[in-house]
Short mmCIF file of C-alpha atoms in Angstrom, two decimals:
data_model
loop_
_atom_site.label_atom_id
_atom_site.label_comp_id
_atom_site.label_asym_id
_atom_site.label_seq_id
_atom_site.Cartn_x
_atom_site.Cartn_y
_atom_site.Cartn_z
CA UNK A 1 107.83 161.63 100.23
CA UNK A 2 104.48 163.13 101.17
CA UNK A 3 103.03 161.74 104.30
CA UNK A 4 99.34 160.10 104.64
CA UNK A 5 96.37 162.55 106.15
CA UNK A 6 97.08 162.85 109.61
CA UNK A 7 100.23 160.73 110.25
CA UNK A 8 103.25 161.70 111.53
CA UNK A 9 105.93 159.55 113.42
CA UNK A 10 105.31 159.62 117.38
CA UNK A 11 107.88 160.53 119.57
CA UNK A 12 107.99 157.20 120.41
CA UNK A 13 108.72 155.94 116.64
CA UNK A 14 111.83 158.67 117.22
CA UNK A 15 113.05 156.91 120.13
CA UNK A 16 113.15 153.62 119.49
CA UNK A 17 114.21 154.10 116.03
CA UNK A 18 117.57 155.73 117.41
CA UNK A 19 118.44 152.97 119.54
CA UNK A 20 121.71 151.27 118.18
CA UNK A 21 120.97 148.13 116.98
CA UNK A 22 123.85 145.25 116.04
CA UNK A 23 124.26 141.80 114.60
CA UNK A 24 125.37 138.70 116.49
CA UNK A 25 129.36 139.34 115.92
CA UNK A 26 127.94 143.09 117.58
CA UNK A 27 128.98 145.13 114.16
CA UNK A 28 126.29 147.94 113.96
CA UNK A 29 123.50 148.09 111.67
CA UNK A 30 121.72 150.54 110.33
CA UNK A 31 118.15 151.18 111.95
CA UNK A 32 116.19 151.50 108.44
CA UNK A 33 113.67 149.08 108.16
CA UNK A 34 115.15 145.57 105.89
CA UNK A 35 113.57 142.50 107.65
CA UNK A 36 114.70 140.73 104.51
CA UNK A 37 118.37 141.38 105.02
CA UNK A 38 120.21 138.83 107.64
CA UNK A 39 121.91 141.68 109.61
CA UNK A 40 118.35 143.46 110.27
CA UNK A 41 116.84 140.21 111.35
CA UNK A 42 120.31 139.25 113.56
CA UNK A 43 119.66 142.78 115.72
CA UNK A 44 116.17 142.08 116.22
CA UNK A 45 116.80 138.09 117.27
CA UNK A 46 119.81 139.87 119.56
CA UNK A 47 117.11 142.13 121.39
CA UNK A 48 114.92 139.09 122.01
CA UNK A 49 118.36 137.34 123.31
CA UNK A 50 118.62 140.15 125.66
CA UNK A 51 115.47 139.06 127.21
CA UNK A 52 116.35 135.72 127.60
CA UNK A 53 119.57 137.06 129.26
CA UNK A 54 117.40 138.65 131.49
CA UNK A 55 115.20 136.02 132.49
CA UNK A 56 118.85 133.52 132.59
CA UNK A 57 120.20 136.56 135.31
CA UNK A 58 116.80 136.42 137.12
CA UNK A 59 117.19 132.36 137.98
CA UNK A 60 120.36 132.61 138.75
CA UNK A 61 119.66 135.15 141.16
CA UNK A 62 116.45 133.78 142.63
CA UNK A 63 118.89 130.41 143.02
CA UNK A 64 121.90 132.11 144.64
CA UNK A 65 119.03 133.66 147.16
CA UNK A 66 117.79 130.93 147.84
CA UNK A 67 120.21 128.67 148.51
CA UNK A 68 121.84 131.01 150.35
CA UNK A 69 118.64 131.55 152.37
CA UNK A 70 118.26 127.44 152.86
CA UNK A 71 122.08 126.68 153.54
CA UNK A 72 123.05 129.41 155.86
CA UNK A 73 120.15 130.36 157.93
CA UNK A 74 121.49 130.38 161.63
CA UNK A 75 119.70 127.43 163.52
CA UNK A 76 116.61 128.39 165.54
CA UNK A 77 116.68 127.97 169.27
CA UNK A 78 114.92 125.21 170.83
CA UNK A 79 111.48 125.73 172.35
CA UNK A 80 111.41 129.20 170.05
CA UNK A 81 108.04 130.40 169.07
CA UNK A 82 108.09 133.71 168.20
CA UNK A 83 109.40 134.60 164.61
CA UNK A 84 112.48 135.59 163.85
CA UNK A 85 113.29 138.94 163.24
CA UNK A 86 112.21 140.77 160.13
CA UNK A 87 109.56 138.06 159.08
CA UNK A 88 106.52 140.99 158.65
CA UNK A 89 109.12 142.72 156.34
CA UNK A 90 109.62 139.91 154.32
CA UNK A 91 106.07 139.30 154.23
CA UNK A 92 104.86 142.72 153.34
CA UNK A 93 107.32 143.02 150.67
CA UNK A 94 106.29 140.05 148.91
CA UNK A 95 102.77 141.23 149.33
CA UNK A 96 103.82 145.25 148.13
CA UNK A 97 105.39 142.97 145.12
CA UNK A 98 102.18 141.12 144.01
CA UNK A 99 100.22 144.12 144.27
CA UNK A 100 102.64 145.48 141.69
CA UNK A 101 102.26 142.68 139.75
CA UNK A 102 98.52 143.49 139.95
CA UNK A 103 99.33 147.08 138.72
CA UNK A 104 101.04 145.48 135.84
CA UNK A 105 98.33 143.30 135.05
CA UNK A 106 95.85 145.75 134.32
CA UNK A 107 98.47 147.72 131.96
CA UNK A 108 98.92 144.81 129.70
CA UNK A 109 95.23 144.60 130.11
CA UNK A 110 94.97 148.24 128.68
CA UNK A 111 98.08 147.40 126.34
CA UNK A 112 96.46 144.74 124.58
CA UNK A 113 93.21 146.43 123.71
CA UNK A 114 95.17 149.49 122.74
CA UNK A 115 97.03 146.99 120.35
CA UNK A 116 93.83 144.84 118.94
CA UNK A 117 92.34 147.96 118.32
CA UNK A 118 95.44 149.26 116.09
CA UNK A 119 95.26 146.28 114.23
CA UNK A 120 91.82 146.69 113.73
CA UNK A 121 92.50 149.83 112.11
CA UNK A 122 94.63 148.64 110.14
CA UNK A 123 92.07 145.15 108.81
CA UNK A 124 89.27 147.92 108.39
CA UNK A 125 91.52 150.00 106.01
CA UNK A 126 92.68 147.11 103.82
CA UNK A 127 88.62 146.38 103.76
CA UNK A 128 87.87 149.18 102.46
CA UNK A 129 90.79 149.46 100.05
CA UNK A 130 89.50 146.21 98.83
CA UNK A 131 86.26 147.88 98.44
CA UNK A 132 87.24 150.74 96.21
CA UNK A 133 89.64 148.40 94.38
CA UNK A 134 86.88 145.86 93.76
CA UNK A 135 84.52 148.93 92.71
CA UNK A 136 86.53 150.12 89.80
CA UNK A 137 87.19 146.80 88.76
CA UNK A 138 83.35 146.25 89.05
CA UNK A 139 82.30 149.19 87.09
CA UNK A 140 85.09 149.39 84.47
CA UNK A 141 83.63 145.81 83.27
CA UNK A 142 79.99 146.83 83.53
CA UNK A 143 80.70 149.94 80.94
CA UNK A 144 82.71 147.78 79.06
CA UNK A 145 80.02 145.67 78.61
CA UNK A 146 77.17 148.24 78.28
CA UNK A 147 79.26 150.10 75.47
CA UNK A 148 79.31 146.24 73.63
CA UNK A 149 76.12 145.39 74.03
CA UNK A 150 75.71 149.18 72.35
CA UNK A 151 77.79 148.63 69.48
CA UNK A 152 75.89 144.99 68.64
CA UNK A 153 72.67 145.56 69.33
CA UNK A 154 71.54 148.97 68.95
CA UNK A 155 73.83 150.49 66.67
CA UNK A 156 73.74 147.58 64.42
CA UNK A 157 69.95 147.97 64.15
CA UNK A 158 70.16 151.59 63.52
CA UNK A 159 72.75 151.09 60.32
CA UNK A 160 70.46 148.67 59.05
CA UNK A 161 67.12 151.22 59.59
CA UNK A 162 68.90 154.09 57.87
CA UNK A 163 70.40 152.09 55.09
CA UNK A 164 69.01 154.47 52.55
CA UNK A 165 70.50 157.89 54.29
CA UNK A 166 74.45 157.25 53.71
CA UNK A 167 75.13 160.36 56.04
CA UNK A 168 72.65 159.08 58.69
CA UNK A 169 74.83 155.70 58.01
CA UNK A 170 78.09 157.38 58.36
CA UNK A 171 76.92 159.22 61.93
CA UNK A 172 76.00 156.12 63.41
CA UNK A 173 79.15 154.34 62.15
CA UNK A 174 81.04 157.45 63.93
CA UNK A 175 79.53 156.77 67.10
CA UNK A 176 80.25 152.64 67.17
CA UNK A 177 83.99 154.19 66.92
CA UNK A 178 83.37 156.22 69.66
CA UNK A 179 81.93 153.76 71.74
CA UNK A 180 84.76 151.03 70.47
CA UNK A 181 87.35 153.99 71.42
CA UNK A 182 85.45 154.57 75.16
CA UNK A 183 85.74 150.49 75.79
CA UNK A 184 89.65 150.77 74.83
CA UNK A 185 90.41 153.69 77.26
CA UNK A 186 88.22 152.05 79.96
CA UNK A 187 90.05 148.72 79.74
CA UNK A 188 93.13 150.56 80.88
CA UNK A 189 91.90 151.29 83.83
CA UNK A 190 91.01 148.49 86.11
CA UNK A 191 95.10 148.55 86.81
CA UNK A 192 94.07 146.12 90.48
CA UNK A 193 92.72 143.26 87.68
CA UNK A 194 94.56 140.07 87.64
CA UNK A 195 96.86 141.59 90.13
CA UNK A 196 97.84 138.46 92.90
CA UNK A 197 98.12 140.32 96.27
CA UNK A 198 94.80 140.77 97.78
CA UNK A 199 93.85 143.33 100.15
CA UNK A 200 90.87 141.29 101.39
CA UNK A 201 93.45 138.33 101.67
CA UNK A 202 95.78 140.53 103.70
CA UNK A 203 93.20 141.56 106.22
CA UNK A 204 91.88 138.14 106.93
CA UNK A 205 95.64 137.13 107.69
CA UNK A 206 95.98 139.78 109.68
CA UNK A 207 92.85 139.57 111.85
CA UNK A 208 93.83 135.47 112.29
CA UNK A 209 97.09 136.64 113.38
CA UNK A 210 95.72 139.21 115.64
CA UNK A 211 92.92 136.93 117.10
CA UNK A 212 94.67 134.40 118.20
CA UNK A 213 97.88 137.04 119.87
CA UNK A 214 94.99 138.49 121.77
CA UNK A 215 93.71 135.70 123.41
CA UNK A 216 97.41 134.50 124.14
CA UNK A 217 97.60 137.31 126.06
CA UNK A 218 94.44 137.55 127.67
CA UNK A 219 95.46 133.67 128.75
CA UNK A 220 98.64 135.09 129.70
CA UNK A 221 97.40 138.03 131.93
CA UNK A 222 94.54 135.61 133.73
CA UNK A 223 97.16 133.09 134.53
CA UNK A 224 99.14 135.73 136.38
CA UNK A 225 96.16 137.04 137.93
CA UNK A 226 94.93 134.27 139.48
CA UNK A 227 98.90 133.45 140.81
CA UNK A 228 98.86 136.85 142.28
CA UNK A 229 95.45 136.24 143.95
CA UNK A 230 95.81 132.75 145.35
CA UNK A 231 99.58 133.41 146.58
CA UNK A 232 97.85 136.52 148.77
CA UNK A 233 95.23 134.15 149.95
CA UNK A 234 98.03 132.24 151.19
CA UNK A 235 100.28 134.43 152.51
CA UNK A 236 96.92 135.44 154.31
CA UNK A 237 95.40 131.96 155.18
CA UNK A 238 99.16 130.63 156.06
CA UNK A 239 98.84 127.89 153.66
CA UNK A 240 102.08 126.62 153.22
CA UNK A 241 100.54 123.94 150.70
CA UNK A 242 99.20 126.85 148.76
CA UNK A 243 102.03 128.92 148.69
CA UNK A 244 104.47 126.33 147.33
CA UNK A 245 102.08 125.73 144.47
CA UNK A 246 101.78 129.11 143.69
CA UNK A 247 105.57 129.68 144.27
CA UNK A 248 105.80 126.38 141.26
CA UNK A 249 103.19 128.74 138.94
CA UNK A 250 105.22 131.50 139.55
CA UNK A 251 108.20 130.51 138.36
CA UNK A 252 106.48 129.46 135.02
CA UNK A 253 105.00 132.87 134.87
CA UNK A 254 108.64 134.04 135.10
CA UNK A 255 109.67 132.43 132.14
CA UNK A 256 106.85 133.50 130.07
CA UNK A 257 107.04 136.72 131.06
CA UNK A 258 110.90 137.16 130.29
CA UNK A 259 109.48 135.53 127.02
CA UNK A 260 106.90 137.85 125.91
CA UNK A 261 108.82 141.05 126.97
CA UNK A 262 111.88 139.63 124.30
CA UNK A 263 108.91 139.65 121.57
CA UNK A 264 107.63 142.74 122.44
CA UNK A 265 110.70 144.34 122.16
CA UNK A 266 112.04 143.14 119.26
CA UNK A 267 108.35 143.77 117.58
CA UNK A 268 108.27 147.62 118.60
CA UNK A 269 111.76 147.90 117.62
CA UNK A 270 110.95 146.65 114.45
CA UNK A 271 107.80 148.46 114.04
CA UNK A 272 109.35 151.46 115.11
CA UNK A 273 112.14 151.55 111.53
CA UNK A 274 109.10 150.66 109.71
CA UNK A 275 106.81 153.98 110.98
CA UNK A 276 109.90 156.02 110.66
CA UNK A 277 109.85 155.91 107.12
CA UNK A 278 106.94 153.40 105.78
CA UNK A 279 106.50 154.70 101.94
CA UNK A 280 109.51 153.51 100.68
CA UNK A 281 109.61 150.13 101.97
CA UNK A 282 105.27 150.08 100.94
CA UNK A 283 106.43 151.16 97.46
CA UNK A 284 109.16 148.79 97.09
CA UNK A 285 107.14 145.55 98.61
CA UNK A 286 103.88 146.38 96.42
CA UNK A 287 105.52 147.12 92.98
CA UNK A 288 107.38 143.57 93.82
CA UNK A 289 104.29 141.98 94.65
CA UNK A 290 101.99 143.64 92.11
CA UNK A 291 104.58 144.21 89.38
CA UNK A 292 102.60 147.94 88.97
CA UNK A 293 104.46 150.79 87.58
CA UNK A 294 106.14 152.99 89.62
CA UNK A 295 103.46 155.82 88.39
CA UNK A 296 100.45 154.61 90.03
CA UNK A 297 102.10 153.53 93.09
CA UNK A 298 103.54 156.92 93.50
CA UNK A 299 100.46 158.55 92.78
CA UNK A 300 98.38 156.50 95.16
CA UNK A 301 100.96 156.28 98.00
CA UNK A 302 102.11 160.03 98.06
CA UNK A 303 99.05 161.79 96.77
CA UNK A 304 100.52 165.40 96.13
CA UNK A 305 100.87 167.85 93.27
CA UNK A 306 104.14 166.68 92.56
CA UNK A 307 102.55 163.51 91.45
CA UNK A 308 100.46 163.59 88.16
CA UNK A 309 97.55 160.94 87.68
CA UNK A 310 98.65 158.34 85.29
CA UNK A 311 94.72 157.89 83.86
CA UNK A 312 94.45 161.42 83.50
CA UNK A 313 94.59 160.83 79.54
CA UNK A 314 92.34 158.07 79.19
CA UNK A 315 89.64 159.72 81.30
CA UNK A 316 89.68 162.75 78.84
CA UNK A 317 89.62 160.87 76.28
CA UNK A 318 86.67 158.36 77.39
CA UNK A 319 84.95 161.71 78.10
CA UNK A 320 85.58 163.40 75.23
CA UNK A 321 84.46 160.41 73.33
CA UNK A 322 81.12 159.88 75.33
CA UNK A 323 80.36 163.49 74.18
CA UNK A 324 80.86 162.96 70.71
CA UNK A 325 78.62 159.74 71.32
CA UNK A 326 75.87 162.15 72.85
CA UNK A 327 76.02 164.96 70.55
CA UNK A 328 75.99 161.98 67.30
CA UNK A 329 72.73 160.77 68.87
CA UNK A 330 70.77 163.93 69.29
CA UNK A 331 71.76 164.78 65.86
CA UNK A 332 70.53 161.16 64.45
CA UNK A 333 67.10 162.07 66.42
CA UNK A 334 66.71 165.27 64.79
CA UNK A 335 67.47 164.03 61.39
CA UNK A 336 66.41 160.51 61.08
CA UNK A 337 63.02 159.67 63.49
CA UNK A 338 61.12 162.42 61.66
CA UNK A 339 62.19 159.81 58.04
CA UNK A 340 62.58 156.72 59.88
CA UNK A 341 59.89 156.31 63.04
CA UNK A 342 61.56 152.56 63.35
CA UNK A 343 64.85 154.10 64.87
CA UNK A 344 63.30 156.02 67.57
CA UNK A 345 63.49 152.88 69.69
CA UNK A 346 66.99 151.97 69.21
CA UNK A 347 67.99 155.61 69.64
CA UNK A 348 66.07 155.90 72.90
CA UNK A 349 68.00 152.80 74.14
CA UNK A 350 71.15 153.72 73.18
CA UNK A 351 70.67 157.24 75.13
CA UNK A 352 69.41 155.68 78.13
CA UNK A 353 73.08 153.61 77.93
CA UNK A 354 74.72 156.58 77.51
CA UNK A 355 73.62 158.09 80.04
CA UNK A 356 73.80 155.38 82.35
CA UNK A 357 77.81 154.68 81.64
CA UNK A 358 78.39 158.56 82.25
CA UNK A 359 76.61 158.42 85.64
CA UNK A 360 79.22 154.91 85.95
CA UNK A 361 81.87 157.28 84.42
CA UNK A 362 81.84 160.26 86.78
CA UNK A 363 81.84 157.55 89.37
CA UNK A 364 84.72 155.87 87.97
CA UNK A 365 86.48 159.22 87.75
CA UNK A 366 86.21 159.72 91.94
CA UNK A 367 86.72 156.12 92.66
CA UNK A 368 90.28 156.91 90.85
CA UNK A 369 91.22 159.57 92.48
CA UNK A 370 94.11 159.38 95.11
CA UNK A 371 92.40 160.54 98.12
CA UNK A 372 90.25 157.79 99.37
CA UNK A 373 93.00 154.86 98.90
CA UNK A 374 95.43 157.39 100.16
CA UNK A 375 93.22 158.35 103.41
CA UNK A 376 93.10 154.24 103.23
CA UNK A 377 96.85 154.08 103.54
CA UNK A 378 97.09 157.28 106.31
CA UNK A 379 94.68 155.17 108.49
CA UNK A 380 96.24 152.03 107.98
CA UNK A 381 99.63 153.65 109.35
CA UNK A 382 97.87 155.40 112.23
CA UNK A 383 96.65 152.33 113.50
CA UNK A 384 99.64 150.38 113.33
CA UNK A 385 101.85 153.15 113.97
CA UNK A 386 99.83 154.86 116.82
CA UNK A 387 97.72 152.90 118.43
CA UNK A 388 99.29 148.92 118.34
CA UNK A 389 102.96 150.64 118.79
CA UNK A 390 101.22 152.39 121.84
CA UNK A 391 99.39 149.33 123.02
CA UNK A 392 103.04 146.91 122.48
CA UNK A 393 104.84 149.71 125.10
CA UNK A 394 102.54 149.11 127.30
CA UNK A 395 102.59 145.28 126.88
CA UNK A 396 106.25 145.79 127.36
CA UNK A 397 105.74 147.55 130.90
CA UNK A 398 103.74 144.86 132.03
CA UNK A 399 106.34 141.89 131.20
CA UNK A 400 108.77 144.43 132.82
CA UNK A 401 106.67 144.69 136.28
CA UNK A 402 105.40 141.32 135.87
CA UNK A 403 108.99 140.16 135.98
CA UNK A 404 110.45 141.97 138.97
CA UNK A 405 107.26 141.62 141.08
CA UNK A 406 107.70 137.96 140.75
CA UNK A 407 111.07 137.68 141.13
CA UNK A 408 110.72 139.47 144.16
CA UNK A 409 107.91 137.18 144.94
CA UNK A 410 109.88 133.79 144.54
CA UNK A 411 112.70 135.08 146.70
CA UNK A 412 110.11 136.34 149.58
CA UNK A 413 107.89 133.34 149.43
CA UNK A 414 110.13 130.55 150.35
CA UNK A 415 111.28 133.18 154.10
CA UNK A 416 107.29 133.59 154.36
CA UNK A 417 106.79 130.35 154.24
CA UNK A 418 109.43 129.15 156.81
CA UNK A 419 107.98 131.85 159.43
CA UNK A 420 104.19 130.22 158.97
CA UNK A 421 102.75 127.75 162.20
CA UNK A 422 103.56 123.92 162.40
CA UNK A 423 99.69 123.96 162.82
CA UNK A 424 98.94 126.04 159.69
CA UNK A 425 97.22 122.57 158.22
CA UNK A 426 94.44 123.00 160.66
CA UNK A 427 93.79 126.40 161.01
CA UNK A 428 90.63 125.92 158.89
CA UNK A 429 89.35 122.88 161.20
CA UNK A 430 86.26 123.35 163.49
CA UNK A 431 87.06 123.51 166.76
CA UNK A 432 84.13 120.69 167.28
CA UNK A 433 85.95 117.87 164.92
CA UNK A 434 87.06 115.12 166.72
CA UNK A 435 89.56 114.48 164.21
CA UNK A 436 91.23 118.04 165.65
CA UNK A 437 94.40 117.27 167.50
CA UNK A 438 93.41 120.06 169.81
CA UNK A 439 89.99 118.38 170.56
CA UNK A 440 91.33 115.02 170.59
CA UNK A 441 93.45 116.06 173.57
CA UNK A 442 90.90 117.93 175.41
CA UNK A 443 88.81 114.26 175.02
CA UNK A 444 91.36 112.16 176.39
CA UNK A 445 92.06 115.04 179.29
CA UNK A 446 88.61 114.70 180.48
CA UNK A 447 87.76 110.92 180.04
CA UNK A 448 90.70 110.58 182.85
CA UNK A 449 89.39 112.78 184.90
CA UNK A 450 86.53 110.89 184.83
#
């Protein structure tokens, strides 16, 4: 199979496409790409179960943690006010693990532009496919008409001038043939008429699809921005309210992390036995969908000299016709306008529609041509093969930090907590409020002294 302009499989597509891959009883399945087959589907659904395994390993070693940190912490001496030992470390590390988290943030940032823009590639593409589909259809009907309104008006009128010349008769009658011939060769080939899958249709699903992943992760990376922000402005203010909220948020940023890394997975995996080897599976799914002949799906998806163009033979024969329709008419003007003045004007207006369908023909004839729907396809796979596989690995790195930084995080919080001041609720008082407990005291101290 002959691959688009300027695509080849990454070394990325290679990778993932040669991980093993197995259904739920584990029997192995093969990595081509069959997401209609229930073994294919199976491998990808066990990949996003190996997320939630995971996340199911990550609670129940944040809970061991932490129960073990509750339940056996030796008892703290009486009257002790310093910290125990190793409270900064557990407070810097849950700090070093936020920061990560930060890190991570602004790849999935990067990740999911990288992927909105592949996608985009890929709406523009089937746009413009749409546009040169829509173009032949569009032009194919307008010389169809043109060469109708020809044969009724014009070359009726002319029979009927040069009634009295039966050669002249006979020429003109030639030429309605012609142009009869032209409309039957032309008819064949809007092949995209009447045809139910829309390109157009395709890229509006896809860009509603696309819009509303985008902002689910843009929701997504926010929400764990802000957690990472507010839990440092508590480790930092020694808000213990603050902290326990965050710790709360934290948790549910867990779980939808853990979440979103299973779907990423499974979707590059996927993606990755489709841009392995996409013209099969394209060829197969369109000539369903279309019910087009194998020849002009070749020829459009592949593009090469080993395929031949299927219109080839109507376009020389339209063309050969319109010739004969040219070279009739300037032999009618030579013979019959110096007998019959009253067919200049009809012959005048059926040159001006000849010429006008050849300029529509020679169009026609480029418009049908494999490269620009091809160069459609190539950029199509680039940006779904390139830059939204590109952008979903890095959306996968992020879940991945995202996920250990915040485990870390909920088994550091709850020790940084536990080392913060019994008077960490007033730190932010003024020292002038009454309602201080401090300033109360000092009060009462001085009114006995008085």
């Amino acid at each position: 199979m002959g691959a688009p302009p300027g695509y080849r499989p990454s070394a990325w597509v290679h990778l993932l496409h040669q991980l093993p891959r197995a259904d739920f009883q584990l029997r192995p399945v093969p990595s081509g790409f069959a997401p209609q087959e229930q073994e294919y589907q199976q491998a990808l659904l066990l990949v996003v179960a190996l997320a939630g395994l995971g996340l199911g390993l990550s609670l129940i070693f944040i809970a061991v943690y932490l129960i073990r940190f509750c339940c056996c912490r030796p008892p703290e001496p009486p009257g002790a006010k310093s910290p125990p030992p190793g409270g900064g470390c557990v407070t810097w590390s849950c700090i070093a693990a936020l920061l990560v988290g930060c890190t991570g943030i602004g790849i999935g940032f990067y990740g999911n532009s990288e992927t909105s823009d592949g996608v985009s590639q890929l709406s523009s593409a089937l746009l413009h496919a749409n546009h040169t589909l829509t173009a032949i259809d569009h032009l194919v009907l307008e010389m169809m008409e043109r060469l109708d309104e020809a044969v009724r008006t014009e070359l009726t009128t002319l029979e009927e001038v040069l009634t009295q010349r039966t050669e002249l008769v006979a020429a003109t009658r030639g030429a309605r043939r012609q142009a009869e011939a032209v409309a039957q060769q032309l008819q064949g080939l809007a092949f995209w008429q009447g045809v139910p899958l829309s390109p157009l249709q395709v890229a509006e699903d896809v860009s509603f699809v696309e819009e509303y992943r985008w902002l689910a992760y843009v929701l997504l990376l926010l929400l764990e921005l802000l957690v990472c922000l507010f839990t440092l402005l508590g480790l930092a203010k020694q808000s213990k309210w603050l902290v326990i909220v965050m710790t709360v948020m934290s948790l549910l940023v867990l779980v939808l992390s853990w979440g979103s890394m299973g779907l990423e997975a499974a979707t590059a995996v996927g993606l990755s036995d489709f841009c392995s080897s996409p013209d099969t599976y394209i060829l197969n799914l369109t000539r369903e969908e279309t019910g087009l002949g194998s020849d002009i799906l070749n020829y459009y998806f592949l593009c090469n000299q080993a395929v031949s163009n299927p219109f080839q033979q109507r376009l020389t024969l339209s063309q050969r016709a319109l010739a004969n329709i040219h070279s009739q008419l300037q032999g009618l003007e030579r013979e019959a306008v110096p007998q019959f003045p009253s067919a200049q004007k009809p012959l005048l207006s059926l040159e001006e529609t000849l010429n006008v369908t050849e300029g529509n023909f020679h169009q026609l004839v480029a418009l049908l041509h494999c490269r620009g729907l091809h160069k459609d396809y190539g950029a199509a796979l680039r940006g779904l093969c390139e830059d939204a596989l590109e952008g979903l690995l890095y959306l996968l790195l992020f879940s991945l930090l995202s996920a250990g930084a915040l485990a870390t995080a909920l088994c550091s919080l709850p020790r940084a907590w536990a080392l913060f001041p019994p008077s960490d609720d007033y730190d932010d008082t003024d020292d002038d409020d009454p309602f201080n407990p401090q300033e109360s005291k000092r009060f009462v101290q001085w009114q006995s002294s008085i």
